[in-house]
């Protein structure tokens, strides 16, 4: 994942002969230097992301800790993480329901569901937060394919039992009926 740090010996590099700590302090003073670092150790990556969360784009396969660091600062940055872990997804949604739009796989994927009882819990949490703001249709608009999935609808009715889902079911049924009416 992260290479072990070794001192750069290229005499033309500004990092030549610098220790990991020295490179970290250089990045702290100028986060744009992270792009030029030839060997990005774990500590260097964490330093760069703490200074500028958008540096996550330049880290291949970031560990969960680095992903959590980024999302805890700016939840919307989850859009720049290729494969966010379930914990990172949960953190992003807990920071704001609108971040669900930036998560490509909105289902909980891990087999270890100790934090949740259903693979749809991200959506349920976002829906509950959106309901507090009167914006529940926003969340449902982000998962149109699930509104046709009977397993999701059953789980939604069991977990939420809200009139909004009944309205979506009615709309879906009418939409299907109208397409067969031709």
Coordinates of C-alpha atoms in Angstrom, one line a residue:
X1 CA 0.0 0.0 0.0
X2 CA 2.5 2.6 1.1
X3 CA 6.2 2.2 0.3
X4 CA 8.7 2.3 3.1
X5 CA 10.4 5.7 3.1
X6 CA 14.0 6.0 1.9
X7 CA 16.0 9.1 1.4
X8 CA 15.9 10.6 -2.1
X9 CA 19.4 10.6 -3.7
X10 CA 18.6 12.5 -6.9
X11 CA 20.7 15.6 -6.4
X12 CA 18.3 17.6 -8.7
X13 CA 15.3 17.0 -6.4
X14 CA 14.4 19.4 -3.7
X15 CA 13.9 16.4 -1.5
X16 CA 17.4 15.0 -2.0
X17 CA 18.9 14.0 1.3
X18 CA 15.8 15.0 3.3
X19 CA 14.3 12.8 6.0
X20 CA 10.7 11.8 6.1
X21 CA 10.1 14.4 8.9
X22 CA 11.7 17.1 6.8
X23 CA 9.6 16.3 3.8
X24 CA 6.5 16.4 6.0
X25 CA 7.4 19.8 7.3
X26 CA 8.0 21.0 3.7
X27 CA 4.5 19.8 2.8
X28 CA 3.0 21.5 5.9
X29 CA 4.4 24.8 4.6
X30 CA 3.4 24.1 1.0
X31 CA 0.9 21.3 0.4
X32 CA 1.4 21.5 -3.4
X33 CA 4.8 19.9 -2.9
X34 CA 3.1 16.6 -2.3
X35 CA 2.8 16.1 -6.0
X36 CA 6.5 16.2 -6.4
X37 CA 7.4 13.7 -3.7
X38 CA 8.8 10.6 -5.4
X39 CA 8.2 8.2 -2.5
X40 CA 4.9 8.8 -0.7
X41 CA 5.1 7.0 2.7
X42 CA 2.1 6.7 5.0
X43 CA 3.2 9.6 7.2
X44 CA 3.8 11.8 4.2
X45 CA 0.4 11.0 2.8
X46 CA -1.3 11.8 6.1
X47 CA 0.5 15.1 6.4
X48 CA -0.5 16.1 2.8
X49 CA -4.1 15.2 3.4
X50 CA -4.3 17.0 6.7
X51 CA -3.0 20.1 4.9
X52 CA -5.2 19.7 1.8
X53 CA -7.8 16.9 1.7
X54 CA -7.9 17.1 -2.1
X55 CA -4.4 15.4 -2.1
X56 CA -6.3 12.2 -1.6
X57 CA -6.5 12.1 -5.4
X58 CA -2.8 11.5 -5.6
X59 CA -2.7 8.5 -3.3
X60 CA -3.2 5.1 -4.9
X61 CA -5.3 2.7 -2.7
X62 CA -5.5 4.9 0.4
X63 CA -6.0 3.0 3.7
X64 CA -9.2 3.4 5.6
X65 CA -7.5 5.7 8.1
X66 CA -6.5 8.1 5.4
X67 CA -10.0 8.0 3.9
X68 CA -11.5 8.7 7.3
X69 CA -9.1 11.7 7.7
X70 CA -10.3 13.2 4.4
X71 CA -14.0 12.6 4.9
X72 CA -13.9 13.9 8.5
X73 CA -12.6 17.3 7.1
X74 CA -14.7 17.6 4.0
X75 CA -17.4 14.9 3.6
X76 CA -17.9 15.7 -0.1
X77 CA -14.4 14.5 -0.8
X78 CA -15.7 11.0 -0.7
X79 CA -16.3 11.5 -4.4
X80 CA -12.5 11.5 -4.9
X81 CA -12.1 8.1 -3.2
X82 CA -12.2 5.2 -5.6
X83 CA -13.3 2.5 -3.2
X84 CA -14.4 4.0 0.1
X85 CA -14.9 1.5 2.9
X86 CA -18.2 1.1 4.6
X87 CA -17.0 3.0 7.7
X88 CA -16.0 5.9 5.4
X89 CA -19.4 5.9 3.8
X90 CA -21.1 5.9 7.2
X91 CA -19.0 8.9 8.3
X92 CA -19.8 10.9 5.2
X93 CA -23.5 10.3 5.5
X94 CA -23.4 11.1 9.3
X95 CA -21.8 14.4 8.4
X96 CA -24.7 15.2 6.0
X97 CA -27.3 13.4 4.1
X98 CA -26.4 15.2 0.9
X99 CA -23.1 13.3 0.7
X100 CA -25.0 10.2 -0.4
X101 CA -25.0 11.7 -3.9
X102 CA -21.2 11.4 -4.0
X103 CA -21.1 7.7 -3.1
X104 CA -21.3 5.4 -6.1
X105 CA -22.1 2.2 -4.2
X106 CA -24.8 3.2 -1.8
X107 CA -25.1 -0.2 -0.2
X108 CA -23.2 -1.6 2.7
X109 CA -20.9 -4.2 1.1
X110 CA -19.0 -5.8 4.0
X111 CA -20.0 -9.1 5.6
X112 CA -19.3 -7.6 9.0
X113 CA -22.5 -5.6 9.6
X114 CA -21.9 -4.9 13.3
X115 CA -22.7 -1.3 12.9
X116 CA -25.8 -1.8 10.8
X117 CA -28.6 -4.2 10.6
X118 CA -29.2 -3.9 6.8
X119 CA -27.2 -3.3 3.7
X120 CA -29.5 -0.3 3.0
X121 CA -28.7 1.5 6.3
X122 CA -26.7 4.2 4.5
X123 CA -29.8 5.2 2.6
X124 CA -32.0 4.9 5.7
X125 CA -29.7 7.1 7.7
X126 CA -29.6 9.7 4.9
X127 CA -33.4 9.5 4.6
X128 CA -33.9 10.1 8.4
X129 CA -31.6 13.1 8.3
X130 CA -33.3 14.5 5.2
X131 CA -36.7 14.0 6.8
X132 CA -35.6 16.4 9.6
X133 CA -35.0 19.0 6.8
X134 CA -38.1 18.1 4.8
X135 CA -36.0 16.8 2.0
X136 CA -36.8 13.1 1.9
X137 CA -37.6 13.1 -1.8
X138 CA -34.0 14.2 -2.5
X139 CA -32.6 11.0 -1.0
X140 CA -35.1 8.8 -2.8
X141 CA -34.2 10.5 -6.1
X142 CA -30.6 9.3 -5.6
X143 CA -31.7 5.7 -5.6
X144 CA -34.3 5.3 -8.4
X145 CA -33.3 1.8 -9.2
X146 CA -33.9 0.7 -5.6
X147 CA -37.5 2.1 -5.7
X148 CA -38.3 -0.8 -8.0
X149 CA -36.5 -3.4 -5.8
X150 CA -39.0 -5.2 -3.7
X151 CA -36.4 -6.2 -1.1
X152 CA -35.5 -2.5 -0.6
X153 CA -39.1 -1.5 -0.4
X154 CA -39.9 -4.1 2.2
X155 CA -36.8 -3.1 4.2
X156 CA -37.7 0.5 3.9
X157 CA -41.3 0.0 5.0
X158 CA -40.0 -2.1 8.0
X159 CA -37.3 0.5 9.0
X160 CA -38.9 3.8 8.1
X161 CA -42.7 3.2 7.5
X162 CA -43.2 6.6 6.1
X163 CA -45.9 8.0 3.8
X164 CA -43.3 9.2 1.3
X165 CA -42.4 5.6 0.3
X166 CA -46.1 5.0 -0.2
X167 CA -46.3 7.9 -2.5
X168 CA -43.3 6.7 -4.5
X169 CA -44.9 3.2 -4.7
X170 CA -48.1 4.7 -6.0
X171 CA -46.2 6.9 -8.5
X172 CA -44.2 3.9 -9.7
X173 CA -47.3 1.8 -10.1
X174 CA -49.1 4.5 -12.0
X175 CA -46.0 5.0 -14.2
X176 CA -45.9 1.3 -15.0
X177 CA -49.7 1.2 -15.7
X178 CA -49.4 4.2 -18.1
X179 CA -46.7 2.5 -20.1
X180 CA -48.9 -0.6 -20.6
X181 CA -51.9 1.5 -21.5
X182 CA -50.6 2.3 -25.0

